[in-house]
Coordinates of C-alpha atoms and ligand atoms in Angstrom, one line a residue:
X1 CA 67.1 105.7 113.6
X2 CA 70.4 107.7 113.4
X3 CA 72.8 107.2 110.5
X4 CA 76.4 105.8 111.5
X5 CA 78.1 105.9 108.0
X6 CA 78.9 104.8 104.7
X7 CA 80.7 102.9 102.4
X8 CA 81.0 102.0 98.1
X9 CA 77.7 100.4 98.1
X10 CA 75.4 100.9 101.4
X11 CA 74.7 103.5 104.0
X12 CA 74.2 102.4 107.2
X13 CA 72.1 102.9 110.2
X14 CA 71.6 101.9 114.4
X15 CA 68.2 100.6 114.8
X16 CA 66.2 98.5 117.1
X17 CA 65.3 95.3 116.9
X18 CA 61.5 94.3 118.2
X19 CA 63.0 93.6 121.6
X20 CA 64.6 97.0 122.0
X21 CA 68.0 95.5 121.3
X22 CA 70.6 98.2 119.2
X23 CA 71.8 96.4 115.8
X24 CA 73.4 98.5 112.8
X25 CA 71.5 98.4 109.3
X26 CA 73.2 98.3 106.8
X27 CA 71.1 99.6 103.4
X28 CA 71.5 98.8 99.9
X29 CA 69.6 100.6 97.5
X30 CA 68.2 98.3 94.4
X31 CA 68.8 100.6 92.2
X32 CA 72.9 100.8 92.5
X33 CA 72.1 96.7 91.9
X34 CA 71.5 97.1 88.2
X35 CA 73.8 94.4 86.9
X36 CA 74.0 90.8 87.4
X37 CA 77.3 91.1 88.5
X38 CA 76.9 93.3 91.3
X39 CA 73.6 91.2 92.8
X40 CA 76.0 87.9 92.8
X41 CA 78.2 90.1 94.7
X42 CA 76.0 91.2 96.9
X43 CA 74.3 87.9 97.6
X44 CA 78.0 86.5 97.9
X45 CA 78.8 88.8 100.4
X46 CA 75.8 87.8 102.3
X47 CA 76.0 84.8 102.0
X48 CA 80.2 84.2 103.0
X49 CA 79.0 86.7 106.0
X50 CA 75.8 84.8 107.6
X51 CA 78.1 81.7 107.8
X52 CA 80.6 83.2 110.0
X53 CA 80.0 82.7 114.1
X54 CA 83.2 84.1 115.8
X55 CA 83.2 86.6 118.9
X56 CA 85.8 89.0 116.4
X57 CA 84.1 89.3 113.8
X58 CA 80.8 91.3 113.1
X59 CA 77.6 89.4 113.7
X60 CA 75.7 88.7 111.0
X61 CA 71.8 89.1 112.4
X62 CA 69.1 89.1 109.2
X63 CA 68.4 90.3 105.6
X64 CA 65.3 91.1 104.0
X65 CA 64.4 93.5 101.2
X66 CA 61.9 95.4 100.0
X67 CA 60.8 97.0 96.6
X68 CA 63.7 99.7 96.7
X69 CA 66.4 97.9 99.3
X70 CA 67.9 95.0 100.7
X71 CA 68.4 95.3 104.4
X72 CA 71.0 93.6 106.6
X73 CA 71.0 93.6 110.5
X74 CA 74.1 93.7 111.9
X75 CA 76.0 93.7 115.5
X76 CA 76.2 97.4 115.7
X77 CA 79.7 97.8 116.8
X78 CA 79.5 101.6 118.9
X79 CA 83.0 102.8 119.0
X80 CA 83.7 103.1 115.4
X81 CA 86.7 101.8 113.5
X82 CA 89.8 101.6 114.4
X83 CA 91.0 104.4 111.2
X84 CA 88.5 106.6 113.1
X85 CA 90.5 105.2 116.4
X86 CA 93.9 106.1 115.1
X87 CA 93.1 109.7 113.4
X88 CA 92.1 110.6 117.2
X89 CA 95.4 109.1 118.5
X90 CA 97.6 109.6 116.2
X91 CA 99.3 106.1 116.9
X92 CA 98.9 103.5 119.1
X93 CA 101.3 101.8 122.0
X94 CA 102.6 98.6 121.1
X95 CA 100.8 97.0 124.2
X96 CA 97.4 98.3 122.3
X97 CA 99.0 96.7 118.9
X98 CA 99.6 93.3 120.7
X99 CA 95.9 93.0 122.0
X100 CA 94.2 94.2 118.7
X101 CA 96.6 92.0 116.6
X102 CA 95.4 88.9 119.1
X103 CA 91.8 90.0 118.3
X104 CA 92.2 89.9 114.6
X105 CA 94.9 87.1 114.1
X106 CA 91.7 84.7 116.0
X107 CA 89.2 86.0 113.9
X108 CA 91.4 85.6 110.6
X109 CA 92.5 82.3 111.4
X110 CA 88.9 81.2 112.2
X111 CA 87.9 82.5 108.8
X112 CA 90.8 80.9 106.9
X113 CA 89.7 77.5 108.3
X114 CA 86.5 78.2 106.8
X115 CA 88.0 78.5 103.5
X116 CA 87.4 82.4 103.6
X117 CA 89.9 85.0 102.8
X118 CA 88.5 88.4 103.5
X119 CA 90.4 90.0 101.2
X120 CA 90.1 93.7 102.5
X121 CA 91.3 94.1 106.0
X122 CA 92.4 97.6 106.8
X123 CA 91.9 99.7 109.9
X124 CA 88.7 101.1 108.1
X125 CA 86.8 97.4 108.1
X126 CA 88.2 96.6 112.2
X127 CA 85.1 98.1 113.7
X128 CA 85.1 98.3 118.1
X129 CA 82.1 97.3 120.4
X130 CA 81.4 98.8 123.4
X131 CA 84.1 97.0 125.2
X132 CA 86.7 98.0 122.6
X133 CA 86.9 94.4 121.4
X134 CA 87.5 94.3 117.7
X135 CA 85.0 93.2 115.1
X136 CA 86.3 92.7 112.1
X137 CA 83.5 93.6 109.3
X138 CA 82.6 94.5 105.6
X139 CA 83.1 91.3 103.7
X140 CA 82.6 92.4 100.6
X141 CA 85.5 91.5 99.1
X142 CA 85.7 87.9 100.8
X143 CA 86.3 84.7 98.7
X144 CA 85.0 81.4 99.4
X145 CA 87.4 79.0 98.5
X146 CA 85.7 76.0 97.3
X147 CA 88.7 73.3 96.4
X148 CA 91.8 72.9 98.3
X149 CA 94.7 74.6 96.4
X150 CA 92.3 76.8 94.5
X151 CA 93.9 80.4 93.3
X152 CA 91.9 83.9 93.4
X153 CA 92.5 86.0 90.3
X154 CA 90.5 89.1 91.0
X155 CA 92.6 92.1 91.5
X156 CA 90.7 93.7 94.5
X157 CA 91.7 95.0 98.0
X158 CA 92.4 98.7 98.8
X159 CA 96.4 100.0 97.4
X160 CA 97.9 100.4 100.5
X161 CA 97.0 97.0 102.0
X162 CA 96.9 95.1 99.0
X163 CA 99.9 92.2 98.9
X164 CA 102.0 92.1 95.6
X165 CA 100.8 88.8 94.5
X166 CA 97.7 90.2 93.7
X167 CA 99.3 92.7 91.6
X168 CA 102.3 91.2 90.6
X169 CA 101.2 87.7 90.0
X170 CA 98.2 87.4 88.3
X171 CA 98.7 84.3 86.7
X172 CA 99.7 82.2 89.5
X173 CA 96.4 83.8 91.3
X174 CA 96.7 84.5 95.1
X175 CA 95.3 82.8 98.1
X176 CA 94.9 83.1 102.5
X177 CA 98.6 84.8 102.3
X178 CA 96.9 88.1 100.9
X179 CA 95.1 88.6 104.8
X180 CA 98.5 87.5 106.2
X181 CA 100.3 90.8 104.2
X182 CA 97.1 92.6 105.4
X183 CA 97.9 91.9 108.9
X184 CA 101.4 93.1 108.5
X185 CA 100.5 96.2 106.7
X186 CA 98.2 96.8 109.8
X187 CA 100.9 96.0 112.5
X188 CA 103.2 98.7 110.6
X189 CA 100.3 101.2 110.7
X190 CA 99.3 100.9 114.3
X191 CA 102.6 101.3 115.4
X192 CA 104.0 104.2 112.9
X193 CA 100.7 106.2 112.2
X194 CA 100.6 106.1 108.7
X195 CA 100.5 102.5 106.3
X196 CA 104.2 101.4 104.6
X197 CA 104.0 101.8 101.3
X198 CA 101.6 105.1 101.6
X199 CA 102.4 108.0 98.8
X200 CA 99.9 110.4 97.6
X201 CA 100.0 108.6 93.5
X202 CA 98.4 104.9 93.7
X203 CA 101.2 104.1 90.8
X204 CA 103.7 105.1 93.5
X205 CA 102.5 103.1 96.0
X206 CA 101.8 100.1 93.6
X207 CA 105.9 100.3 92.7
X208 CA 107.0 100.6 96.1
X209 CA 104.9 97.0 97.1
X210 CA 106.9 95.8 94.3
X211 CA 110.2 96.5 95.6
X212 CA 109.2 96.0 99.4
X213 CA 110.2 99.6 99.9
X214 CA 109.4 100.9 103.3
X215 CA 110.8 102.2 106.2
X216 CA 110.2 102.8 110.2
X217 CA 110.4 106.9 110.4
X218 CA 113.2 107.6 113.5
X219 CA 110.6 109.9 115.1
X220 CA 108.8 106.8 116.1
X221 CA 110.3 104.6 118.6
X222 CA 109.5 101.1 117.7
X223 CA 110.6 98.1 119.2
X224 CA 113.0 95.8 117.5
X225 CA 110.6 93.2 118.0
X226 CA 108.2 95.1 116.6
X227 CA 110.3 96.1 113.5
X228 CA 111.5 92.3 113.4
X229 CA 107.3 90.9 113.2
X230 CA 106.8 93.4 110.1
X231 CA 109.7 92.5 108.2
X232 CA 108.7 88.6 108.5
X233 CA 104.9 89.4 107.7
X234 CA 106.2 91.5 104.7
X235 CA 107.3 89.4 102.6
X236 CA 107.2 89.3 99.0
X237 CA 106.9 85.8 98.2
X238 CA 103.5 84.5 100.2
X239 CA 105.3 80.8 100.6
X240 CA 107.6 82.4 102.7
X241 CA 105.3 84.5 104.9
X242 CA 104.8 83.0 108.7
X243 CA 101.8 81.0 109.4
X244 CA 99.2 83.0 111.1
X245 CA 100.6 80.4 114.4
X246 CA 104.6 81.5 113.5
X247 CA 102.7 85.3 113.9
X248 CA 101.3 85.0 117.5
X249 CA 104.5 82.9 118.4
X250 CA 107.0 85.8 118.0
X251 CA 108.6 87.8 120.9
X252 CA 106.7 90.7 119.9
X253 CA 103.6 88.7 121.6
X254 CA 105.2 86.2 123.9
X255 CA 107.8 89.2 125.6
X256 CA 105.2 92.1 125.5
X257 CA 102.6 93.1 127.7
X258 CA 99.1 91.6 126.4
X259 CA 96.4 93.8 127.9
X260 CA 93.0 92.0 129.3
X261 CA 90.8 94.9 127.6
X262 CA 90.9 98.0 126.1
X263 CA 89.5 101.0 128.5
X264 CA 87.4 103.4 126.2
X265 CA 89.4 106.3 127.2
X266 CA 91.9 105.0 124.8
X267 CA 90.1 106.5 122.0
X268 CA 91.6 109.6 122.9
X269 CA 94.7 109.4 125.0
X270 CA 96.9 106.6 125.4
X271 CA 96.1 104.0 128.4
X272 CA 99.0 103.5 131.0
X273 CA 99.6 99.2 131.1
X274 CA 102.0 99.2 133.2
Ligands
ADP1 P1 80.7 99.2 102.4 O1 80.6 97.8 102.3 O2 79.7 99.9 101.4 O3 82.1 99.8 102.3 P2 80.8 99.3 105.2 O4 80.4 97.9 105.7 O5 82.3 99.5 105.2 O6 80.1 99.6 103.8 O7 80.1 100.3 106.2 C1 80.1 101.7 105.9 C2 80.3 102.5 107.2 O8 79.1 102.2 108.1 C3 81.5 102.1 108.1 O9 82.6 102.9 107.7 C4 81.0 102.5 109.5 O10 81.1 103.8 109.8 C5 79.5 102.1 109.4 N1 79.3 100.7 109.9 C6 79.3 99.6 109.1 N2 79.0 98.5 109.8 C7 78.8 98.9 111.1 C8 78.4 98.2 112.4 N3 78.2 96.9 112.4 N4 78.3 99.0 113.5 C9 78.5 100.3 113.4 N5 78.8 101.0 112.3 C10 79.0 100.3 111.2

């Protein structure tokens, strides 16, 4: 059993399963589930999680407990995450950007029509399998939306990803745009290096969501197409944000390369597509 990480709430591990195959573990000690509130979000978590069957998105395999922890078997994705990914490469080429944004555009749209909004996407959460395919995990902050037209009013989500209705509007509640922004945030990051509205003071980075202030640093040489998809995908008001559909429609897709795979060499220098 070797240790692979951790996060808030869990550590997790690789093990085996009784027919030798590798699956992650993820651990949660009883003990850090003292109040009511964080069991029902644990057994929410679980329970959004098991229902979801897509090839992008982390397989949920078991959960069981015991006196001190609840367990839960997991597709153990081997390359990491994508934020470990990046810190090795610094950024990525837009070719890379167009086949992980595929990846997780599929996955997202398959949970929105499940009435799920994962609520935390962010290069940390889009793990890699041994084929460099992406697996988008960590659900903990997923909603299950229950009634058509029903609002979230939680503020949750991690500051740089987070959309401004969430902060901004909290009586009008937000709803499936809050991924869409997510996704934008992340095209902006794979392509620059760093997220938009990153600053070192959370206030900061709260006020520059609010007034949409970012920019594409002129070391970087990013496409216009590229620069064009962000600016739609940022947008303040989530009515006017492009389907997930409008997304995969744009030229940045449909006049870029769009590699088959990912080689695993481009976890530490970048692949040539041409
Ligand atoms: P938390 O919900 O507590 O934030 P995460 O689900 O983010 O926990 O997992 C914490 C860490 O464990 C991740 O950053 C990653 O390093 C590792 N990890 C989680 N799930 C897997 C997995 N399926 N395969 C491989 N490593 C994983």
């Amino acid at each position: 059993m070797s240790f692979l990480g951790e996060g808030g709430f869990a550590r997790v591990y690789q093990v085996r399963d009784s027919r030798n195959n590798h699956l992650a573990c993820k651990v949660v000690t009883k003990s850090s589930l003292k109040t009511k509130k964080a069991k029902t979000k644990l057994y929410a978590e679980i329970k959004i999680h098991k229902a979801l069957d897509h090839p992008n998105i982390v397989r949920f395999v078991d959960c069981f407990e015991d006196e001190e922890n609840v367990y839960m078997t997991l597709e153990l994705c081997s390359n990491a995450s994508l934020m470990n990914m990046l810190h090795r490469r610094r950024v990525f080429t837009e070719p890379e950007a167009r086949f992980f944004m595929v990846q997780l555009i599929g996955a997202c749209h398959y949970m929105h029509t499940h009435q799920v909004i994962h609520r935390d996407l962010k290069l940390g959460n889009l793990f890699l399998d041994t084929d460099m395919n992406i697996k988008v995990g960590d659900f903990g902050l997923a909603a299950l939306i229950e009634s058509p037209g029903e609002r979230k009013k939680t503020i949750c989500g991690t500051p740089n990803y987070i959309a401004p209705e969430v902060l901004f509007d909290t009586a009008n509640g937000h709803s499936f745009e809050v991924d869409t922004w997510s996704i934008g945030v992340i095209l902006y990051t794979f392509v620059v290096g760093r997220p938009p509205f990153q600053t070192k003071d959370v206030k900061e980075v709260y006020q520059r969501i609010r007034d949409n202030q970012y920019e594409f640093p002129p070391h970087r040489d990013v496409s216009l197409d590229a620069r064009e998809l962000v600016q739609q995908i940022l947008t303040p008001n989530p009515k006017e944000r492009p389907s997930l559909h409008n997304i995969v429609d744009h030229t940045f897709f449909t006049r870029g390369i769009v590699p088959g795979y990912i080689p695993v060499s481009a976890r530490d220098a970048p692949p040539d597509f041409r």
